[in-house]
Structure formats: structure tokens, C-alpha cells
Coordinates of C-alpha atoms in Angstrom, one line a residue:
Chain A
Q4 CA 33.3 8.8 103.2
S5 CA 32.4 5.4 101.7
V6 CA 33.8 4.2 98.3
L7 CA 30.3 3.0 97.3
T8 CA 27.3 5.4 97.4
Q9 CA 24.0 4.4 98.8
P10 CA 20.9 6.5 99.8
P11 CA 20.9 7.0 103.5
S12 CA 17.3 5.9 103.9
V13 CA 14.3 4.4 102.0
S14 CA 10.8 3.6 103.1
A15 CA 7.7 1.8 101.9
A16 CA 4.6 0.3 103.2
P17 CA 4.1 -3.3 104.2
G18 CA 3.5 -5.5 101.2
Q19 CA 5.1 -3.0 98.8
K20 CA 8.4 -3.2 97.0
V21 CA 11.5 -1.1 97.6
T22 CA 14.8 -0.8 95.8
I23 CA 18.2 0.3 97.2
S24 CA 20.9 1.6 94.9
C25 CA 24.6 1.2 95.2
S26 CA 26.9 3.3 92.9
G27 CA 30.6 2.8 92.4
S28 CA 33.2 3.0 89.6
S29 CA 35.1 0.9 87.1
S30 CA 37.6 -0.1 89.8
N31 CA 35.0 -1.7 91.9
I32 CA 31.4 -2.5 90.9
G33 CA 32.2 -2.1 87.2
N34 CA 34.5 -5.0 87.1
N35 CA 33.7 -7.1 90.2
Y36 CA 30.8 -9.0 91.8
V37 CA 28.5 -7.2 94.2
S38 CA 27.2 -8.6 97.5
W39 CA 24.5 -7.3 99.9
Y40 CA 24.2 -7.6 103.6
Q41 CA 21.4 -7.0 106.2
L42 CA 22.3 -5.6 109.6
L43 CA 19.8 -5.8 112.4
P44 CA 20.7 -4.3 115.8
G45 CA 22.3 -6.9 118.1
T46 CA 22.4 -9.6 115.5
A47 CA 25.1 -11.0 113.2
P48 CA 25.1 -9.4 109.7
K49 CA 23.5 -11.6 107.2
L50 CA 24.5 -12.2 103.6
L51 CA 21.5 -11.6 101.3
I52 CA 23.0 -11.6 97.8
Y53 CA 26.4 -12.5 96.3
D54 CA 27.8 -12.5 92.8
N55 CA 25.4 -9.7 91.9
S56 CA 22.2 -11.7 92.0
R57 CA 22.7 -15.1 93.7
R58 CA 20.9 -15.8 97.0
P59 CA 22.4 -18.0 99.7
S60 CA 20.2 -20.9 100.8
G61 CA 17.6 -19.8 103.2
I62 CA 17.2 -16.3 101.8
P63 CA 13.7 -15.8 100.4
D64 CA 13.2 -14.9 96.8
R65 CA 11.6 -11.6 98.0
F66 CA 15.2 -10.4 97.9
S67 CA 16.9 -9.9 94.5
G68 CA 20.0 -8.3 93.2
S69 CA 21.1 -6.8 89.9
K70 CA 24.0 -5.0 88.4
S71 CA 24.4 -2.7 85.4
G72 CA 27.7 -0.9 84.6
T73 CA 29.0 0.7 87.8
S74 CA 25.7 0.5 89.8
A75 CA 23.9 -2.3 91.6
T76 CA 20.5 -2.6 93.0
L77 CA 18.9 -4.6 95.8
G78 CA 15.2 -5.2 95.5
I79 CA 12.9 -6.3 98.3
T80 CA 9.2 -7.3 97.5
G81 CA 6.4 -8.1 99.9
L82 CA 7.9 -5.9 102.6
Q83 CA 7.5 -7.0 106.2
T84 CA 8.1 -5.1 109.4
G85 CA 10.9 -7.6 110.1
D86 CA 12.7 -6.3 107.0
E87 CA 13.4 -3.0 108.9
A88 CA 17.2 -3.0 109.0
D89 CA 20.3 -1.4 107.6
Y90 CA 21.4 -2.7 104.2
Y91 CA 25.0 -2.6 102.8
C92 CA 26.4 -3.3 99.4
G93 CA 30.0 -4.5 99.1
T94 CA 32.4 -5.4 96.4
W95 CA 36.1 -5.9 95.6
D96 CA 38.0 -2.7 94.7
S97 CA 40.8 -3.5 92.3
S98 CA 42.6 -0.2 92.9
L99 CA 42.5 -0.5 96.7
S100 CA 43.0 -4.3 96.8
A101 CA 40.3 -4.5 99.4
V102 CA 36.6 -5.2 99.9
V103 CA 34.8 -1.9 100.1
F104 CA 31.3 -1.2 101.3
G105 CA 28.6 1.4 100.8
G106 CA 27.6 3.7 103.6
G107 CA 24.5 1.7 104.3
T108 CA 20.8 2.4 103.8
K109 CA 18.2 2.3 106.6
L110 CA 15.0 0.7 105.5
T111 CA 11.8 1.8 107.2
V112 CA 8.6 -0.2 106.7
L113 CA 5.9 2.3 107.4
Chain B
E11 CA 25.4 -24.8 111.7
V12 CA 28.1 -22.2 111.1
Q13 CA 28.8 -20.2 114.3
L14 CA 31.3 -17.4 114.8
V15 CA 31.6 -16.0 118.4
E16 CA 33.7 -13.0 119.1
S17 CA 35.1 -12.0 122.5
G18 CA 37.7 -9.7 124.0
G19 CA 36.2 -6.3 123.4
G20 CA 36.1 -3.6 126.0
L21 CA 37.2 -0.2 127.1
V22 CA 40.8 0.7 126.6
Q23 CA 42.8 3.9 126.8
P24 CA 44.4 5.5 123.8
G25 CA 47.7 3.9 123.1
G26 CA 46.6 0.7 124.8
S27 CA 46.2 -2.9 123.4
L28 CA 43.5 -5.4 123.1
R29 CA 43.3 -8.9 121.7
L30 CA 40.1 -10.0 120.1
S31 CA 39.2 -13.7 119.6
C32 CA 36.7 -15.5 117.4
A33 CA 35.7 -19.1 118.0
A34 CA 34.5 -20.9 114.9
S35 CA 32.4 -24.0 114.6
G36 CA 30.1 -25.8 112.3
F37 CA 32.5 -25.8 109.3
T38 CA 36.0 -26.9 108.2
F39 CA 37.9 -23.9 109.5
T40 CA 41.1 -24.7 107.6
S41 CA 39.2 -24.4 104.2
Y42 CA 38.4 -20.7 104.5
W43 CA 40.0 -17.3 104.6
M44 CA 38.9 -15.5 107.7
S45 CA 38.5 -11.7 108.1
W46 CA 37.8 -8.9 110.5
V47 CA 35.3 -6.2 109.6
R48 CA 34.4 -3.2 111.8
Q49 CA 31.6 -0.7 112.2
A50 CA 32.3 2.6 114.0
P51 CA 29.3 4.2 115.8
G52 CA 27.0 5.7 113.2
K53 CA 29.3 4.7 110.4
G54 CA 29.3 2.0 107.7
L55 CA 31.2 -1.2 107.5
Q56 CA 34.9 -1.2 107.0
W57 CA 37.1 -4.3 106.1
V58 CA 40.0 -4.5 108.5
A59 CA 42.1 -7.6 107.8
N60 CA 42.2 -11.0 106.0
I61 CA 44.2 -14.2 106.7
K62 CA 44.6 -17.1 104.4
Q63 CA 43.6 -20.7 105.3
D64 CA 47.1 -21.6 106.4
G65 CA 48.1 -18.2 107.8
S66 CA 50.7 -17.7 105.1
E67 CA 49.1 -14.5 103.7
K68 CA 47.7 -11.5 105.7
Y69 CA 46.3 -8.3 104.5
Y70 CA 45.3 -5.1 106.3
V71 CA 43.5 -1.8 105.6
D72 CA 46.1 1.0 105.5
S73 CA 44.8 2.6 108.7
V74 CA 45.7 -0.4 110.9
K75 CA 48.9 -1.5 109.2
G76 CA 51.8 -1.8 111.7
R77 CA 49.4 -1.6 114.7
F78 CA 47.0 -4.6 114.2
T79 CA 48.0 -8.3 113.6
I80 CA 45.6 -10.9 112.4
S81 CA 46.4 -14.6 113.3
R82 CA 44.7 -17.9 113.5
D83 CA 45.1 -21.2 115.4
N84 CA 43.7 -23.9 113.1
A85 CA 44.0 -26.5 115.9
K86 CA 41.6 -24.5 118.0
N87 CA 39.4 -23.2 115.2
S88 CA 40.1 -19.7 116.3
L89 CA 40.8 -16.3 114.8
Y90 CA 42.5 -13.5 116.5
L91 CA 43.1 -9.8 116.1
Q92 CA 45.9 -8.2 118.2
M93 CA 45.3 -4.5 118.4
N94 CA 48.1 -2.2 119.6
S95 CA 48.6 1.6 119.8
L96 CA 44.8 2.0 119.8
R97 CA 43.3 5.3 118.7
A98 CA 39.9 6.8 119.3
E99 CA 39.1 6.2 115.7
D100 CA 39.4 2.5 116.2
T101 CA 36.3 2.5 118.4
A102 CA 33.9 0.2 116.7
V103 CA 32.0 -3.1 116.8
Y104 CA 34.4 -5.7 115.4
Y105 CA 33.0 -8.6 113.4
C106 CA 34.6 -11.9 112.6
A107 CA 33.6 -13.1 109.2
R108 CA 34.2 -16.1 106.9
G109 CA 35.6 -14.9 103.6
I110 CA 34.8 -16.4 100.2
A111 CA 37.6 -16.1 97.6
A112 CA 38.0 -17.0 94.0
R113 CA 41.0 -19.3 93.3
D114 CA 44.2 -17.5 94.6
Y115 CA 42.6 -14.2 95.3
Q116 CA 41.6 -12.6 98.6
P117 CA 37.9 -12.8 99.7
Y118 CA 35.5 -10.7 97.8
Y119 CA 32.5 -11.3 100.1
F120 CA 31.7 -12.7 103.5
D121 CA 29.1 -15.4 103.9
Y122 CA 28.9 -15.8 107.7
W123 CA 29.5 -13.2 110.4
G124 CA 29.6 -13.2 114.2
Q125 CA 27.5 -10.9 116.3
G126 CA 30.5 -8.6 117.0
T127 CA 32.4 -7.3 120.0
L128 CA 32.5 -3.7 120.9
V129 CA 35.9 -2.0 121.3
T130 CA 35.9 1.5 122.9
V131 CA 39.1 3.6 122.9
S132 CA 38.7 6.4 125.3
S133 CA 40.4 8.0 128.3

């Protein structure tokens, strides 16, 4: 059971927009920065978003992040088949003194 | 280009030991916290251990305390994870990751990851 809650799956058509939610509590998301990661089979996980909404260099602006209260959201616009992957949110948990992750969301681009 | 390459995974019997290695290149290794994160089959990511730049501080998830030891050799730009008393629930892909921390705190996110090495604990 993950500390952060994500929907198991989301789907959308190519070119469309999708959002992935990540819900936590005051001990984690509510008082700490959120990051998002993309996991493609057989490849190294990739950091997409850090500090709630900042993109590392090389990450296209199709990917965006936001946070409100104890929830965070990853948005992906202009969906491409190459975006099919598992997406994870992560943050520091002040009670556990550890980075915690969501259970992951599988994105299907129909 | 930042590269992290893990090795050392494999099949081990319950109660056995394994040592994972991670070779780092493309950045100043001594400037960063380093971490191990794992993903069990069909499960989500789980942080396992952190080590400070000079090795003076180490932190572990409760489930591996007393069994796993994280270490680093800054002269070799390498990170290690010694895993003893392995259990079936330790079966996972283990990722080496570069941690980003604020001031004197532990990392709160990971900006580069390796491709992972699979550890299977089974008789």
C-alpha cells in the first residue's frame, strides 16, 4: 500500500490531454515539494517534474505539474504513443523521514 | 552526460547475500547524495537507502535496516548496496539514483537513475 494515492490507469487519444492525480497528506504533499517520474520498460526512470512544477532541461513543455493542498497533478498535452508509460509521483514525508512514492499510473494512448 | 550503470543482480536463495554496484560518470560524484530505489514485480517504487556525499550519513527504509548496507567509493565513482539475509520480499529491480537535497537535509527527489538490476530471492 503506497503512501501517496494515484489512479491505476488513465487513457486518452493521441493529441489529447490527460491529467494524473496524486493524493497525500499534510505530512507529505501538503508541506513538501512533489516530483514526477516516467518509467518505460527496460529504460532508466526519467525525472519529468520537480519542485511541484519545474521541468528539468530537455523535458518538453507538454509536461506540466501543479500542487494544491495535499494533492498534486501531472498534465500531459499533445499525447503521443511514445508517452505510453507508468508515471509516479514522489515527495518527502516528514513523519517517515523518507521519500515516498505513489503506486503508479499506467498511461495508455489509444 | 550523466550515466549510472548498475550491476550485481541475480538469483539468490532466501537468507543469502548479494552486493550491488553502481558505476557513475558524467558528473562530480562527490557533490551528490546517492540512493537506491527498488521496484518489486507489479508494485510501485520504494526508496531503500541514502548516503551522503562523504559517506558520513546513511539512511535506510525500516524493512532493510540491519540487513542492507549502503556505501560508496568516491575514488572509483561507485555506489554499493550490500544485501544480507535476503527475503523473498526483497525481490525487485534495484535502481541507483542521484539524489537532490536542500541544504543539510536528505534528498527529496532523484534527477538521474540507472536502468536497474534485477534481484530475485527464491529457492
